[in-house]
Amino acid sequence: MTTLTPSYQLYRMAAEQKSAEVTDWSARISWVLGLVVFIAFVYWLMRQGWKWRGSLQSGLPELATTPEGFADGETLLTLTGRYHASTTAGQWLDRIVAHGLGTRSRTELTLTEQGLDVVRPGAADFFVPAAALREARLDKALAGKVLPEGGLLVITWAHGDQLIDSGFRSDHAAEHQAWVDAVNHLAGTSGDHLTSNTTSTTEGTAQ
C-alpha cells in the first residue's frame, strides 16, 4: 500500500479546489447572463410602455417655440436648475411624454411679460405664452418624483385643450416662492390657496 506524502496530499487538495472553482465560474457566468437578459427584458418593457403612452398622447399639439423679439423684452425672473416632468394637471402620476416632455434635463427658465421660455440642453425647448399660464405653486411630488416639502416649483399651463403641470427645481430652492408670486401675478391669479390645496391632493392620491 502506497502512503501519500504530506506534500502530495496538499497537491491533490489544491487540484480538487481548482477544479471546483472552474465549476463555480460556469454557474456564475450562467447566472450573470440570465440576470442581464432579465434586465434587458424589463428595460424593453419600459421602453414599450413609454412608446405606448406617447402614442396615446399623439393628439397633443406641437410645443410653441420662443417668439422673435423675446430677448428684447424686460426680464422678470430667471432660473437655472432641473426640469423634472410634466403631467396632466391635478394628476401627479399621469406623466406626459409626447414632444419630449417626459425627458428630465437641466433647464434655464426666463419669465417676461410675453410668457415663460424653457430652455433644456439636450432636450426639446418650449415656450408658454403668458395667456396660457394658469397658476404656479410649491409642491413636493410630480410624476413619481418625491422631494422635500416645497422642493418643486410646479407651473400649470394650457396647451391646446389640455392643462399641464410642469415641475422644476431651482439650483437655489429659495427662489421658488418668487416664481410662484410672479407667475400667479402674470396669470392673474392670487395663488394664496394653491400650496395647501395641492399638497393635500397629492397626499390623498399617494394614499
CSV table of C-alpha atoms in Angstrom, one decimal:
chain,number,residue,atom,x,y,z
A,1,MET,CA,0.0,0.0,0.0
A,2,THR,CA,1.4,3.4,-1.1
A,3,THR,CA,1.5,6.1,1.6
A,4,LEU,CA,0.9,9.6,0.3
A,5,THR,CA,3.4,12.1,1.4
A,6,PRO,CA,2.0,15.3,3.0
A,7,SER,CA,3.2,17.4,0.1
A,8,TYR,CA,1.4,15.1,-2.4
A,9,GLN,CA,-1.8,15.3,-0.3
A,10,LEU,CA,-1.6,19.1,-0.4
A,11,TYR,CA,-1.1,19.0,-4.2
A,12,ARG,CA,-4.2,16.8,-4.7
A,13,MET,CA,-6.3,19.1,-2.4
A,14,ALA,CA,-5.2,22.1,-4.4
A,15,ALA,CA,-6.1,20.4,-7.7
A,16,GLU,CA,-9.5,19.5,-6.4
A,17,GLN,CA,-10.1,23.0,-5.2
A,18,LYS,CA,-9.1,24.4,-8.5
A,19,SER,CA,-11.5,22.1,-10.3
A,20,ALA,CA,-14.3,23.2,-8.0
A,21,GLU,CA,-13.6,26.8,-8.8
A,22,VAL,CA,-13.9,26.1,-12.5
A,23,THR,CA,-17.3,24.6,-11.9
A,24,ASP,CA,-18.4,27.6,-9.8
A,25,TRP,CA,-17.3,30.0,-12.5
A,26,SER,CA,-19.5,28.2,-15.0
A,27,ALA,CA,-22.5,28.5,-12.7
A,28,ARG,CA,-21.7,32.2,-12.1
A,29,ILE,CA,-21.5,33.0,-15.7
A,30,SER,CA,-24.8,31.4,-16.4
A,31,TRP,CA,-26.4,33.3,-13.5
A,32,VAL,CA,-24.9,36.6,-14.7
A,33,LEU,CA,-26.1,36.0,-18.3
A,34,GLY,CA,-29.6,35.2,-17.0
A,35,LEU,CA,-29.6,38.4,-14.9
A,36,VAL,CA,-28.5,40.5,-17.9
A,37,VAL,CA,-31.3,39.0,-20.1
A,38,PHE,CA,-33.8,39.7,-17.4
A,39,ILE,CA,-32.7,43.4,-17.0
A,40,ALA,CA,-32.8,43.8,-20.8
A,41,PHE,CA,-36.3,42.4,-20.9
A,42,VAL,CA,-37.5,44.7,-18.2
A,43,TYR,CA,-35.9,47.7,-19.9
A,44,TRP,CA,-37.6,46.7,-23.2
A,45,LEU,CA,-41.0,46.5,-21.4
A,46,MET,CA,-40.4,50.0,-20.0
A,47,ARG,CA,-39.5,51.3,-23.5
A,48,GLN,CA,-42.6,49.8,-25.0
A,49,GLY,CA,-44.7,51.3,-22.2
A,50,TRP,CA,-43.1,54.7,-22.9
A,51,LYS,CA,-43.9,54.4,-26.6
A,52,TRP,CA,-47.4,53.3,-25.9
A,53,ARG,CA,-48.0,56.3,-23.6
A,54,GLY,CA,-46.5,58.6,-26.3
A,55,SER,CA,-48.9,57.1,-28.9
A,56,LEU,CA,-51.9,57.8,-26.6
A,57,GLN,CA,-50.8,61.4,-26.3
A,58,SER,CA,-50.2,61.9,-30.1
A,59,GLY,CA,-53.1,64.3,-30.2
A,60,LEU,CA,-51.2,66.9,-28.1
A,61,PRO,CA,-50.2,69.9,-30.3
A,62,GLU,CA,-46.6,70.7,-31.0
A,63,LEU,CA,-44.9,72.8,-28.4
A,64,ALA,CA,-44.6,76.5,-29.1
A,65,THR,CA,-41.2,77.9,-29.8
A,66,THR,CA,-39.6,81.1,-28.5
A,67,PRO,CA,-41.1,84.1,-30.4
A,68,GLU,CA,-39.0,86.6,-32.2
A,69,GLY,CA,-38.0,89.6,-30.1
A,70,PHE,CA,-38.5,87.7,-26.8
A,71,ALA,CA,-35.0,88.6,-25.7
A,72,ASP,CA,-35.7,92.3,-26.2
A,73,GLY,CA,-38.4,92.3,-23.6
A,74,GLU,CA,-37.9,93.1,-19.9
A,75,THR,CA,-36.9,90.0,-17.9
A,76,LEU,CA,-38.9,89.5,-14.8
A,77,LEU,CA,-37.1,86.4,-13.4
A,78,THR,CA,-34.6,83.8,-14.5
A,79,LEU,CA,-33.8,80.4,-13.0
A,80,THR,CA,-31.3,77.6,-13.6
A,81,GLY,CA,-32.0,74.1,-12.3
A,82,ARG,CA,-33.7,70.9,-13.4
A,83,TYR,CA,-36.8,70.1,-15.4
A,84,HIS,CA,-38.4,67.1,-13.7
A,85,ALA,CA,-41.5,66.2,-15.7
A,86,SER,CA,-44.9,67.2,-16.9
A,87,THR,CA,-48.2,65.6,-16.1
A,88,THR,CA,-51.9,66.1,-16.7
A,89,ALA,CA,-52.8,69.0,-14.3
A,90,GLY,CA,-54.0,67.7,-11.0
A,91,GLN,CA,-52.9,64.1,-11.7
A,92,TRP,CA,-49.3,63.9,-10.3
A,93,LEU,CA,-48.7,60.4,-11.7
A,94,ASP,CA,-50.1,60.8,-15.2
A,95,ARG,CA,-46.8,61.6,-16.9
A,96,ILE,CA,-46.8,63.3,-20.3
A,97,VAL,CA,-44.1,62.0,-22.7
A,98,ALA,CA,-45.2,63.5,-26.0
A,99,HIS,CA,-42.9,66.0,-27.7
A,100,GLY,CA,-40.1,65.3,-25.2
A,101,LEU,CA,-42.0,66.5,-22.1
A,102,GLY,CA,-41.1,63.2,-20.4
A,103,THR,CA,-37.4,63.8,-20.6
A,104,ARG,CA,-35.7,65.0,-17.4
A,105,SER,CA,-33.0,67.6,-18.1
A,106,ARG,CA,-31.1,70.7,-17.0
A,107,THR,CA,-33.1,73.8,-17.7
A,108,GLU,CA,-32.9,77.6,-17.9
A,109,LEU,CA,-36.2,79.5,-17.3
A,110,THR,CA,-36.8,83.1,-18.3
A,111,LEU,CA,-40.1,84.8,-17.4
A,112,THR,CA,-41.2,88.0,-19.2
A,113,GLU,CA,-44.5,89.8,-19.9
A,114,GLN,CA,-44.7,87.6,-23.0
A,115,GLY,CA,-44.5,84.3,-21.2
A,116,LEU,CA,-42.2,81.6,-20.0
A,117,ASP,CA,-39.2,80.4,-22.0
A,118,VAL,CA,-38.0,76.9,-21.1
A,119,VAL,CA,-34.5,76.1,-22.5
A,120,ARG,CA,-33.4,72.5,-22.0
A,121,PRO,CA,-29.9,71.5,-23.1
A,122,GLY,CA,-30.1,68.0,-24.6
A,123,ALA,CA,-33.9,68.0,-24.8
A,124,ALA,CA,-36.7,69.9,-26.5
A,125,ASP,CA,-37.1,73.6,-25.6
A,126,PHE,CA,-40.6,75.1,-25.4
A,127,PHE,CA,-42.4,78.3,-24.8
A,128,VAL,CA,-45.5,79.0,-22.7
A,129,PRO,CA,-47.3,82.3,-23.8
A,130,ALA,CA,-48.4,84.5,-20.9
A,131,ALA,CA,-52.0,83.9,-22.0
A,132,ALA,CA,-51.5,80.1,-21.5
A,133,LEU,CA,-50.2,80.4,-17.9
A,134,ARG,CA,-52.8,79.4,-15.3
A,135,GLU,CA,-51.0,79.2,-11.9
A,136,ALA,CA,-47.9,78.3,-10.0
A,137,ARG,CA,-47.4,76.6,-6.7
A,138,LEU,CA,-44.9,74.9,-4.4
A,139,ASP,CA,-45.2,71.1,-4.2
A,140,LYS,CA,-43.2,68.0,-3.3
A,141,ALA,CA,-44.2,65.4,-5.8
A,142,LEU,CA,-44.7,65.0,-9.5
A,143,ALA,CA,-44.6,62.0,-11.9
A,144,GLY,CA,-43.5,59.7,-9.1
A,145,LYS,CA,-40.6,62.0,-8.0
A,146,VAL,CA,-40.9,63.0,-4.4
A,147,LEU,CA,-38.8,65.8,-2.9
A,148,PRO,CA,-38.8,67.7,0.4
A,149,GLU,CA,-41.8,69.9,1.1
A,150,GLY,CA,-41.8,72.8,-1.3
A,151,GLY,CA,-38.9,71.3,-3.3
A,152,LEU,CA,-40.7,71.6,-6.6
A,153,LEU,CA,-41.9,74.7,-8.5
A,154,VAL,CA,-45.0,73.5,-10.4
A,155,ILE,CA,-46.3,75.7,-13.2
A,156,THR,CA,-49.8,74.9,-14.7
A,157,TRP,CA,-50.3,76.0,-18.3
A,158,ALA,CA,-52.8,75.4,-21.1
A,159,HIS,CA,-51.7,73.6,-24.2
A,160,GLY,CA,-54.5,73.0,-26.8
A,161,ASP,CA,-57.4,71.8,-24.8
A,162,GLN,CA,-55.3,70.3,-22.0
A,163,LEU,CA,-54.0,71.7,-18.8
A,164,ILE,CA,-50.4,70.6,-17.9
A,165,ASP,CA,-48.4,70.7,-14.7
A,166,SER,CA,-44.7,71.1,-15.3
A,167,GLY,CA,-42.2,70.6,-12.4
A,168,PHE,CA,-39.0,72.5,-12.0
A,169,ARG,CA,-36.4,72.6,-9.2
A,170,SER,CA,-34.1,75.6,-9.0
A,171,ASP,CA,-30.4,75.2,-8.0
A,172,HIS,CA,-31.4,77.7,-5.3
A,173,ALA,CA,-34.7,76.5,-3.8
A,174,ALA,CA,-35.2,79.8,-2.0
A,175,GLU,CA,-36.1,81.3,-5.5
A,176,HIS,CA,-39.2,79.2,-5.8
A,177,GLN,CA,-41.6,81.5,-3.9
A,178,ALA,CA,-40.6,84.5,-6.0
A,179,TRP,CA,-41.5,82.4,-9.1
A,180,VAL,CA,-44.9,81.4,-7.6
A,181,ASP,CA,-45.7,85.1,-7.0
A,182,ALA,CA,-44.5,86.3,-10.4
A,183,VAL,CA,-46.3,83.6,-12.4
A,184,ASN,CA,-49.5,83.9,-10.5
A,185,HIS,CA,-49.4,87.7,-10.9
A,186,LEU,CA,-48.8,87.3,-14.7
A,187,ALA,CA,-51.6,84.7,-14.9
A,188,GLY,CA,-54.0,86.9,-13.0
A,189,THR,CA,-54.4,84.6,-10.0
A,190,SER,CA,-53.8,85.3,-6.3
A,191,GLY,CA,-52.1,82.0,-5.7
A,192,ASP,CA,-52.8,82.2,-1.9
A,193,HIS,CA,-54.6,78.8,-1.8
A,194,LEU,CA,-52.5,76.8,-4.2
A,195,THR,CA,-49.9,75.3,-2.0
A,196,SER,CA,-52.2,73.9,0.7
A,197,ASN,CA,-54.8,72.5,-1.7
A,198,THR,CA,-52.3,70.8,-4.0
A,199,THR,CA,-50.3,69.3,-1.1
A,200,SER,CA,-53.4,67.7,0.3
A,201,THR,CA,-54.5,66.5,-3.1
A,202,THR,CA,-51.1,64.9,-3.7
A,203,GLU,CA,-51.1,63.2,-0.3
A,204,GLY,CA,-54.5,61.9,-0.9
A,205,THR,CA,-53.6,60.4,-4.2
A,206,ALA,CA,-50.5,58.8,-2.7
A,207,GLN,CA,-52.5,57.1,0.0
